[in-house]
Coordinates of C-alpha atoms in Angstrom, one line a residue:
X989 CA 19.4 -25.4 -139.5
X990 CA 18.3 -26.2 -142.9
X991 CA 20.2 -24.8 -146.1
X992 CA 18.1 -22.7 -148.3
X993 CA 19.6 -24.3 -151.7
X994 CA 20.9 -27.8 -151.4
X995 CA 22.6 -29.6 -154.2
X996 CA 24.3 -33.2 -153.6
X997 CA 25.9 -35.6 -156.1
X998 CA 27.4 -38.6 -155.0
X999 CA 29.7 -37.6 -152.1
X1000 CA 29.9 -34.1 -153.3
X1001 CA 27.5 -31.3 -151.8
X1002 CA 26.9 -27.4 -152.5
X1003 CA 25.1 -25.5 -149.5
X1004 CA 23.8 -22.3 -149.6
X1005 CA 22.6 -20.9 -145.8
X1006 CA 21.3 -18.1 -144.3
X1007 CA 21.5 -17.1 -140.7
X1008 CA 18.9 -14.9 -138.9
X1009 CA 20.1 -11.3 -138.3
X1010 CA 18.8 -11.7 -134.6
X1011 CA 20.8 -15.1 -134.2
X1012 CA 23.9 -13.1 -135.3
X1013 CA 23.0 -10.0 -132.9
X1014 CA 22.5 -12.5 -130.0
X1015 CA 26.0 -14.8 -130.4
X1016 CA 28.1 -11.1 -130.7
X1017 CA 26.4 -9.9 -127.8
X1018 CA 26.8 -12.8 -126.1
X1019 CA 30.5 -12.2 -126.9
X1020 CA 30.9 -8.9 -125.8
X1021 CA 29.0 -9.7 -122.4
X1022 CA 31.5 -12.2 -121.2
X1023 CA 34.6 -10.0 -122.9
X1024 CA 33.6 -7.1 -120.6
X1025 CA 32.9 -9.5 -117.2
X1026 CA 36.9 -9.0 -117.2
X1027 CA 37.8 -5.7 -119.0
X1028 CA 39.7 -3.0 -117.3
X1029 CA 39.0 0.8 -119.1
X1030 CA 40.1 3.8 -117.9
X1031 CA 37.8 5.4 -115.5
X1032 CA 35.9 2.5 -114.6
X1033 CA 35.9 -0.8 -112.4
X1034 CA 37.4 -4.1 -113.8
X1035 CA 34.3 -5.5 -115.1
X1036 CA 32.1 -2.6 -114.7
X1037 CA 32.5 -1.0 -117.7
X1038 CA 29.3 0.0 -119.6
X1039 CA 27.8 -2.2 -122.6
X1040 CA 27.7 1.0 -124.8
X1041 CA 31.6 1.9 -124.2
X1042 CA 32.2 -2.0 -124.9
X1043 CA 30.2 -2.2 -128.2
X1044 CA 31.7 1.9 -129.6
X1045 CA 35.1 0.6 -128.9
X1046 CA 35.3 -3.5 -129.3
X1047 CA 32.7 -4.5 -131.4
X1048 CA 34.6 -4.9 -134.7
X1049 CA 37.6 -6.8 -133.5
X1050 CA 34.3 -9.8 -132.6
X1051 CA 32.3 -9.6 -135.9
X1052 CA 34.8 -12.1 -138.0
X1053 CA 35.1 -14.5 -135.0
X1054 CA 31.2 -14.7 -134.4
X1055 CA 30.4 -15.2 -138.0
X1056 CA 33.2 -17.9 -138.6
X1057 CA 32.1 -19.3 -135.1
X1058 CA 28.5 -19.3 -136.3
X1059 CA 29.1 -20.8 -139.8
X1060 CA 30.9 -23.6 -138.1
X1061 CA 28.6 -24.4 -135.3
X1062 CA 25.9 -24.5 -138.8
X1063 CA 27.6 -26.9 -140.4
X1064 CA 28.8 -29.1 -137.8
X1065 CA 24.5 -29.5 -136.9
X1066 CA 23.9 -30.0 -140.5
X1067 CA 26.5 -32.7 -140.7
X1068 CA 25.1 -34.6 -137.6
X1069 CA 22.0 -34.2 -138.9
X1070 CA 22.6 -36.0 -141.8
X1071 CA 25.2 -38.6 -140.3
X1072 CA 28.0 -37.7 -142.6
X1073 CA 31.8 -36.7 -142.2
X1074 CA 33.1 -34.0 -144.7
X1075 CA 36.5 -35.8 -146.6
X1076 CA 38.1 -32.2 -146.2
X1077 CA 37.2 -29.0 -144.7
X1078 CA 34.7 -27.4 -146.2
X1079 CA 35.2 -24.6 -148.8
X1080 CA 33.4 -21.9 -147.6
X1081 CA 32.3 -18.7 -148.9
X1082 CA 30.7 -15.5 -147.3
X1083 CA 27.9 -14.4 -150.0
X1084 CA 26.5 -11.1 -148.0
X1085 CA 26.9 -9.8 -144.5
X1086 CA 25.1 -6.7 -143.5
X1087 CA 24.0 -5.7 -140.3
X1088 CA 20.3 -6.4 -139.4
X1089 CA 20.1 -8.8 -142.4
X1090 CA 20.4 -12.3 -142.2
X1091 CA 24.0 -13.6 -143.0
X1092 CA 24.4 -15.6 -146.0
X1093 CA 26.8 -18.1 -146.9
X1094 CA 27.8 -21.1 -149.0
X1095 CA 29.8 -24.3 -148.2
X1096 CA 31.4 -27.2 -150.8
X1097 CA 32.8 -30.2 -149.7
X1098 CA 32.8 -34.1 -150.4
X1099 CA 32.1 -36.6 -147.5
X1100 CA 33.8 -40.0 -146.5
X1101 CA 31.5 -42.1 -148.4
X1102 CA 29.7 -45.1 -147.1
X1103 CA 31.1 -48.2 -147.5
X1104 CA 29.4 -51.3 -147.8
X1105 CA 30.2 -54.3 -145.5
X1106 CA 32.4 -56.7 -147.6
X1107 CA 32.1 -60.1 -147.6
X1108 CA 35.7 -61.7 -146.8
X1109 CA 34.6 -65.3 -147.2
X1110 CA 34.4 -64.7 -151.3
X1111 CA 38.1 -63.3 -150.8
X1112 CA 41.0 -65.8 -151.6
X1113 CA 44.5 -65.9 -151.0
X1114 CA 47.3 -67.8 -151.3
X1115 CA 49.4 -68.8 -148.3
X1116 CA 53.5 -69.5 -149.3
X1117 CA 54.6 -71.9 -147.0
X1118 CA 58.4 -73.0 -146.9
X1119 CA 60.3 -75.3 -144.9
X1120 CA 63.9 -74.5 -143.9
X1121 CA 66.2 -77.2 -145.7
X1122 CA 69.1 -78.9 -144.0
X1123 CA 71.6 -76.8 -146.7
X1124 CA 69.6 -73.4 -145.8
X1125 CA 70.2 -74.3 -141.9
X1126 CA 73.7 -75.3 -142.4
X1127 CA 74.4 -71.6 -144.3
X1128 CA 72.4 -69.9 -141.9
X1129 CA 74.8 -71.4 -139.0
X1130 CA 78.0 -70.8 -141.1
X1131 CA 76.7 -67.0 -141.3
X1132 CA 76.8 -67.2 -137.4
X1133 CA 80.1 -68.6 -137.1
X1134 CA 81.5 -65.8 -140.2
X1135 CA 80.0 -62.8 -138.0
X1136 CA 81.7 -64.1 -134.9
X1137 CA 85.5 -64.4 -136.6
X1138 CA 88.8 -63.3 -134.8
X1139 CA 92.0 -61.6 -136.9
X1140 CA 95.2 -63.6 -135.0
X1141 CA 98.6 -61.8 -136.5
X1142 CA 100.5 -64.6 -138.3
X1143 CA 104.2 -65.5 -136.8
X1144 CA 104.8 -67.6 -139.7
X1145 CA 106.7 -66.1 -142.7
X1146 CA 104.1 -66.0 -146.1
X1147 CA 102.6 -63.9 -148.4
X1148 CA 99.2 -62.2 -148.0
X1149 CA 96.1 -63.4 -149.3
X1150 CA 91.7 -62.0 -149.9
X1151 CA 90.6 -62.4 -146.4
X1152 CA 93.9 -61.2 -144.4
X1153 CA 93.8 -58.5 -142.3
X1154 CA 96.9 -55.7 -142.7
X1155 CA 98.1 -53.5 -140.3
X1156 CA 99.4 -50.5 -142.6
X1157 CA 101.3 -47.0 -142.9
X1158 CA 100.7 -45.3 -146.1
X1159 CA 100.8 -41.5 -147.7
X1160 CA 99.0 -40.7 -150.7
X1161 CA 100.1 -38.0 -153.5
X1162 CA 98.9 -36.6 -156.3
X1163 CA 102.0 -35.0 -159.0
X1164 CA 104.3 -35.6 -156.2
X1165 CA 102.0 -33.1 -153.5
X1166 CA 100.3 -34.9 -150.5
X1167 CA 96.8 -34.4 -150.0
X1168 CA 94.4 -33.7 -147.2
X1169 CA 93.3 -37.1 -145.9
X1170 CA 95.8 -39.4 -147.2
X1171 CA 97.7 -40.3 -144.5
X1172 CA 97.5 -42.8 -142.1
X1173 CA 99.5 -44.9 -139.2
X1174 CA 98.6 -48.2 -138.2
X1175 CA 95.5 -48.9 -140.8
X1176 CA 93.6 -52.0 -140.4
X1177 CA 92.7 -52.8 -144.4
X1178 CA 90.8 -56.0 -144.8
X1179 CA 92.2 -57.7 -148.4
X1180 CA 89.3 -58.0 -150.5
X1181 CA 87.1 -55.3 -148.8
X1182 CA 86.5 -52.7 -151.4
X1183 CA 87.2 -50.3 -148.4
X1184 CA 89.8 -48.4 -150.7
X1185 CA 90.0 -47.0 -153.8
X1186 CA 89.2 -49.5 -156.6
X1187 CA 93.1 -51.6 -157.1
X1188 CA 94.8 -50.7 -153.9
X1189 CA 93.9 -53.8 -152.2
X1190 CA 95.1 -56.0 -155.2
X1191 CA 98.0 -54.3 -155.1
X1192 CA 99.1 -55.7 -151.3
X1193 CA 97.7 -59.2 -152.0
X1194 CA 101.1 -60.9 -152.4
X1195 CA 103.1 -59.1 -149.9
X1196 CA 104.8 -59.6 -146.8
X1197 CA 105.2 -58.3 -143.6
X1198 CA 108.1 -55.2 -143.7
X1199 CA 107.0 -54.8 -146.9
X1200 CA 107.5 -51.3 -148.6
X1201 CA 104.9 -51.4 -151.4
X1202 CA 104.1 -47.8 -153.8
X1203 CA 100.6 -48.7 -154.8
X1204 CA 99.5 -46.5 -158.4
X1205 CA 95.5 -45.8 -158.4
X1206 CA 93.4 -43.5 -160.6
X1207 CA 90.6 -41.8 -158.0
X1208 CA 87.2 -42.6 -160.0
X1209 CA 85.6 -39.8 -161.7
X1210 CA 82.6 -39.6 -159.7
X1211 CA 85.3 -39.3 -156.5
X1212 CA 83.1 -37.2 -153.6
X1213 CA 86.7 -35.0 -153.1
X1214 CA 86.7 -33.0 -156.7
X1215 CA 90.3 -32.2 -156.6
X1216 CA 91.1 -35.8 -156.3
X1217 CA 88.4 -36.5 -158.9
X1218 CA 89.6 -38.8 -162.0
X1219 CA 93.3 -37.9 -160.8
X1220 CA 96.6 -40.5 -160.9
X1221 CA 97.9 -41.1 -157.0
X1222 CA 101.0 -42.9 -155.5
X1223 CA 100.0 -44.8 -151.9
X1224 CA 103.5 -45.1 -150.6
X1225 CA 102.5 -48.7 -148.0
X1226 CA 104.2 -50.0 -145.2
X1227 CA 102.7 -53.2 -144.1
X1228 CA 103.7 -54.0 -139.9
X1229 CA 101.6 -56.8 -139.8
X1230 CA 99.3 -59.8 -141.2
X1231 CA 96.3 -60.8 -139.4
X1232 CA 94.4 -63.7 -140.9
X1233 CA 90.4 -64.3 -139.9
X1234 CA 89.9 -67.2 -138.1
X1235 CA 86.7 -68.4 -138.0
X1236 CA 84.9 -70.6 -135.0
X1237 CA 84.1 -74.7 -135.5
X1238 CA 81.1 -75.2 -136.3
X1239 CA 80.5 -78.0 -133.2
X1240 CA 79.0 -78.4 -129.7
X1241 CA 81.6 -76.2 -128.0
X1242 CA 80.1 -73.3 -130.8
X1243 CA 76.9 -74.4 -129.9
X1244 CA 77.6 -74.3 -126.0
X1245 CA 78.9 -70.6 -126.9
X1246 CA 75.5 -69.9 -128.2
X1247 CA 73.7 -70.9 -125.0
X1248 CA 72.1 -73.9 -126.9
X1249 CA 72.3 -77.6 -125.5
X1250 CA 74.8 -78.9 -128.1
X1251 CA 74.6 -78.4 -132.2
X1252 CA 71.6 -80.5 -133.0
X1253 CA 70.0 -77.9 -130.2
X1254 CA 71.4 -75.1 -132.3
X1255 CA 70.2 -76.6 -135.3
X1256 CA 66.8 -77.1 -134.3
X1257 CA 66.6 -73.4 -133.0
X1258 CA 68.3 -72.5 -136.0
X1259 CA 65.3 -74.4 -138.3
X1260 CA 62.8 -72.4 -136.0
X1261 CA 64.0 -68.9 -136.4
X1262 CA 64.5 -69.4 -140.5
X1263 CA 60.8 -70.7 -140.4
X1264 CA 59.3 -68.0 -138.4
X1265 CA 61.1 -65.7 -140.9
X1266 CA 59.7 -67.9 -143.5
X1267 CA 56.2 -67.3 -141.9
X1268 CA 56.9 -63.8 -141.7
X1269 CA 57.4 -63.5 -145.0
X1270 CA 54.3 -65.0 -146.3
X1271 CA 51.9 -62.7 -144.3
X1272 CA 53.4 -60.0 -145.5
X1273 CA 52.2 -61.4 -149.1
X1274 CA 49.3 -61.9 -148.1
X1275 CA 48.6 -58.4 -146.7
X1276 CA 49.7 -57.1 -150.0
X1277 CA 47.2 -59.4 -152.0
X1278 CA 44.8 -58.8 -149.9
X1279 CA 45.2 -55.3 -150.1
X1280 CA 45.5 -55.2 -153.7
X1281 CA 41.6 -57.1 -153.6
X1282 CA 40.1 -54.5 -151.4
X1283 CA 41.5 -51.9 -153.9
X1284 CA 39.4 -53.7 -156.5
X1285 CA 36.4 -52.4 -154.2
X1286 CA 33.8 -50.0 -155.8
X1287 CA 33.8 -46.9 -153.6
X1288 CA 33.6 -43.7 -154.8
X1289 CA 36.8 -41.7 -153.6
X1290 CA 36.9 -38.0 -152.9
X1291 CA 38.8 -35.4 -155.0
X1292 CA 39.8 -33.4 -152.1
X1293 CA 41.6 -36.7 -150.5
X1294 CA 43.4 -37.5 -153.3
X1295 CA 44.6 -34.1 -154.0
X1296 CA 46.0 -34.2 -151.1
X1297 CA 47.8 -37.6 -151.5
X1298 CA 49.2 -36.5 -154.5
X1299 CA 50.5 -33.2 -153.1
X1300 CA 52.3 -35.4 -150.3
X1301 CA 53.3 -37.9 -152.7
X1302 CA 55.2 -35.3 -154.6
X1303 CA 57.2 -33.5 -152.0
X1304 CA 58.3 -37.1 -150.9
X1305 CA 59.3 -37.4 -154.7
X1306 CA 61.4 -33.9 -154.4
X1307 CA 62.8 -34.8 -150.9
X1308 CA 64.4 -37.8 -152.9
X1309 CA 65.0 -35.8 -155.8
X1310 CA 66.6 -32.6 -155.6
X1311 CA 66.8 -31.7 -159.5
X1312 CA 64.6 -28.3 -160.3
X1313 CA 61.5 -28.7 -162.0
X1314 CA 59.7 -26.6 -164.3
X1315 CA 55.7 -26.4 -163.7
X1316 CA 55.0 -28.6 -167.0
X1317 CA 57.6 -31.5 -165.6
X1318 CA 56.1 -30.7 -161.9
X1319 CA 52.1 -31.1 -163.2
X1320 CA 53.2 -34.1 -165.5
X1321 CA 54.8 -36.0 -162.1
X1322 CA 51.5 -35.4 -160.5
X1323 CA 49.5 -36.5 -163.1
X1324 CA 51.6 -39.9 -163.0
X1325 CA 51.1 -40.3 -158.9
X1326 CA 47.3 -39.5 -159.3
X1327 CA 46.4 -43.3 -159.9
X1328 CA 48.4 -44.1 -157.1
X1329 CA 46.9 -41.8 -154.6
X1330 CA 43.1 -42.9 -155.5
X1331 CA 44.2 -46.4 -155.2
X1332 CA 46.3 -45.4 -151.7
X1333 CA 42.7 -43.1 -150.6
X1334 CA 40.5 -46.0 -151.3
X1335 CA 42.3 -48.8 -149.3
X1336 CA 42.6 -46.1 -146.7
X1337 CA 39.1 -45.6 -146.1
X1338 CA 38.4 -49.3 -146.6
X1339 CA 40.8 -49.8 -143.8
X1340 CA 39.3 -46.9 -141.5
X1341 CA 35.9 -48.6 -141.8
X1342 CA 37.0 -52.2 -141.2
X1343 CA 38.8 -50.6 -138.4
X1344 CA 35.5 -48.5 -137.2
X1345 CA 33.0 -51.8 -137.5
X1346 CA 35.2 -53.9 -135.8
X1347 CA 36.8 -51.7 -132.7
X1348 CA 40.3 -51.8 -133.1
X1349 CA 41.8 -49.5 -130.7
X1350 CA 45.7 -48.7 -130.5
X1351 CA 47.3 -49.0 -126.9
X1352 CA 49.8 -47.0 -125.8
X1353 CA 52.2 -49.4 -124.7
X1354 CA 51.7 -50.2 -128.6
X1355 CA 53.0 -47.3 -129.8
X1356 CA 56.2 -47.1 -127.0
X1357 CA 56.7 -51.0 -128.2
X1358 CA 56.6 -49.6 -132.2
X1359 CA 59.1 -46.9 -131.4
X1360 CA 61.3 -48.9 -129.3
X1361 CA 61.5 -51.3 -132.1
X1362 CA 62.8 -48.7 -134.6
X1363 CA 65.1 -47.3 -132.4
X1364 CA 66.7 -50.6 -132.1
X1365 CA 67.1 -50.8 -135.6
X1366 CA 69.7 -48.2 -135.0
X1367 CA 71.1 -48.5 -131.4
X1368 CA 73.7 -45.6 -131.9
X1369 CA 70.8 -43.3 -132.4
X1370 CA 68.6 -45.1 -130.1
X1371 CA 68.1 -42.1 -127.8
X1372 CA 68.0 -39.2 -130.8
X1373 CA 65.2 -41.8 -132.6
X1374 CA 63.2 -41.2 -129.3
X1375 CA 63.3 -37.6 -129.0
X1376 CA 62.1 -37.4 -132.7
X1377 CA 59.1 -39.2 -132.0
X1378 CA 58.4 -37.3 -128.5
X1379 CA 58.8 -33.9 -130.0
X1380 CA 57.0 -34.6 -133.4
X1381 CA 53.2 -35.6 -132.8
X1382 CA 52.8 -36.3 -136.6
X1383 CA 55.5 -38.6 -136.7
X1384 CA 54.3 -40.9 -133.4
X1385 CA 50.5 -40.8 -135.9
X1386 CA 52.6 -42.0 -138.7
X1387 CA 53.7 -45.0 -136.2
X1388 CA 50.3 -45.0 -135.4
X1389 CA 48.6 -45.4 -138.6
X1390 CA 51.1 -48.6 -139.4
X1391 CA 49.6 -49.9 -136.0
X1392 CA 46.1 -49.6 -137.0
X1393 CA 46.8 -50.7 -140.6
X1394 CA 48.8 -53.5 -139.3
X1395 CA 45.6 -55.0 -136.8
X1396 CA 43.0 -54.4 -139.6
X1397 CA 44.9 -56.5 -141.8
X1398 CA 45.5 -59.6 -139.2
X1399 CA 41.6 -59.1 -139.1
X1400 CA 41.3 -59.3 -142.9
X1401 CA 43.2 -62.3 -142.7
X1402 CA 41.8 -64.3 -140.3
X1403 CA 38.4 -63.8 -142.2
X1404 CA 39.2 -64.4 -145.7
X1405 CA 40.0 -68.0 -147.0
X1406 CA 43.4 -69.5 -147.7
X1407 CA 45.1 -71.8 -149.8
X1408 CA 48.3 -73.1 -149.4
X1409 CA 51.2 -73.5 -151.7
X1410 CA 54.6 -75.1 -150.9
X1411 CA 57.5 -72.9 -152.2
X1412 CA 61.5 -73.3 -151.7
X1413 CA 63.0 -69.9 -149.1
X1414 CA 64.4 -68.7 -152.2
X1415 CA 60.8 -68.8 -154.1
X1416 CA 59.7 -66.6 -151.4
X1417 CA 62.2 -64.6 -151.2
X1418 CA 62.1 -63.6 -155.2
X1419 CA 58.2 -63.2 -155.0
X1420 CA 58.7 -60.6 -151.6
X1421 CA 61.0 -58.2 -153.8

């Protein structure tokens, strides 16, 4: 069906339509004819019940479901009719309905505008490439050796020392009163730490084992307990025991440990998994300069997209801040995101196109893979992280859309042309953050 008043600009349309009285008479009657196949009434056969009785007592409750049926069904043909994809739903309005007249309404809405093919050979990126030097492997294996340290209890007679490991009893007052929380038997409290308040480690460094020690601390201001808040306390400290870190040689025993050959084995594995890192790093560079090129892309974005990025951009921006706003602070934030959300619109789009031309379609096993990686990022949780994502559709799309993003991209890249520039890890590093 063809409007009767048809105003388009750009991406943005204004329809005015008017359905035949006889079109609307047929759909309802339609309607009531396979409502009453199954109607029970009193006094008559399930599905026997006369068209007149149906109409006198049902009619009305199918009048708003036929007309928003029938404005649908017109502008769902009128978009595949002109090939396009309204942005948003459609804002539409009824302008008259009255029996035996033809029902009139209107319709706004901008469409997902047409984007032109881009040509990726003009695009230009730089590659960072680093090598892993002997110094970064050397650290890298001294980290491995640091993470897999032992605390032996010393038999010999010194003093503790940063590093050490003390086995501790201790009660905590404040004015002479103990305090919830406090107390403690048998403590482990690495020296050094920062574990404890701010000077109760210092104040063991230097000790020995038997040791009764009354440690003085002032609770910071900002303490999370307010009644212990910016207060004076007395720790009274008994150390039982000194445990000092040992840390494995670094040699091929280690290696062995590590199920490599011996530790020029470890070190070559070592070199590969810094590199691949390395690697990792620099596509991820290259995805955001690429992206920031297709945002330089002229496509006109629609309104209705981006007030709805902004709107999701801002309750993000309350979940992370809780202070009250007034409306003039809340319009102002959303005034600063707008930029933002045309820029995050556009390079959606772009993507979904790319994505549409060249056929990238997301597996399942993809997704299980995706969610089994972030549940491994937190194995404690590992089984709560899956439930979330099996009971929460939107959140298994959101996994989704990093999927899609994430092939488009590799697509991008393996169009567009590189150049390569040797930088140090650190280099790379700097330039990621």
């Amino acid at each position: 069906m063809q409007p009767v008043k048809e105003k388009i600009k750009g991406i943005k349309y204004e329809l005015s339509f008017e359905i035949p009285a006889s079109d609307f008479e047929e759909k309802l009657n339609a309607q009531l004819a396979e409502f009453a196949k199954t109607h029970e009434e009193k006094g008559f056969r399930k599905g026997h019940v006369p068209m007149d009785v149906i109409k006198s007592k049902y009619e009305g409750h199918f009048i708003g479901d036929v007309i928003n049926s029938m404005i649908n069904e017109t502008l769902v043909s009128y978009c595949e009719e002109k090939k396009v994809s309204p942005a948003t739903s459609p804002d539409v309005k009824v302008d008259s309905f009255v029996r035996n007249e033809p029902l009139k309404f209107s319709a706004e809405f901008e469409i997902i505008p047409e984007i032109k093919d881009i040509d990726f050979s003009k695009i230009t990126v730089e590659k960072k490439v680093a090598k892993a030097t002997d110094k970064e492997i050397d650290e890298a294996i001294k980290n491995i050796a640091n993470s897999r340290h032992t605390f032996e209890e010393i038999t010999e007679d010194r003093k503790t020392k940063k590093g050490d490991v003390v086995d501790i009893n201790f009660v905590g007052s404040v004015d002479g009163v103990e305090f919830e929380g406090g107390k403690a038997d048998n403590y482990p409290l690495e020296l050094g730490s920062g574990a404890f308040i701010p000077g109760f480690e210092d104040q063991l460094v230097g000790k020995s084992k038997g040791d009764d020690v009354d440690v003085n601390v002032e609770f910071p201001k900002d303490y999370g307990h307010e009644k212990l808040a910016g207060k004076k306390a007395l720790f009274k400290v008994k150390i039982n025991a000194i445990k000092e870190k040992k840390v494995p040689a670094i040699d091929d025993k280690f290696a062995v440990d590590l199920k490599r050959k011996d530790l020029a084995d470890l070190k070559s594995y070592v070199k590969e998994l810094l590199e691949q890192n390395y690697e990792t790093s620099s596509k991820n560079l290259m995805k955001d300069e690429v992206l920031d090129k297709l945002a330089d892309e002229k496509v006109e974005v629609p309104e209705s997209l981006v007030n709805q990025e902004v709107e999701f951009m801002f309750a993000q921006f309350k979940q992370m801040n809780r202070e009250p706003m007034d409306e003039k602070a809340e319009a102002k934030k959303k005034d600063e995101l707008k930029k933002q959300a045309v820029s995050r619109v556009k390079l959606g789009l772009i993507l979904a196109d790319i994505g549409k031309k060249e056929q990238v379609k997301i597996e399942q096993n993809e997704v299980q893979q995706a969610i089994m990686q972030e549940a491994m990022k937190y194995p404690s949780q590992a089984q709560q992280i899956f439930e979330y994502y099996t009971k929460n559709p939107q959140a298994t799309e959101g996994i989704k859309a990093g999927i899609f993003e994430d092939k488009v991209l590799g697509i991008v890249l393996s169009k567009v042309k590189t150049k390569e520039k040797e930088v140090s890890a650190s280099e790379l590093t700097k330039v990621q953050k």
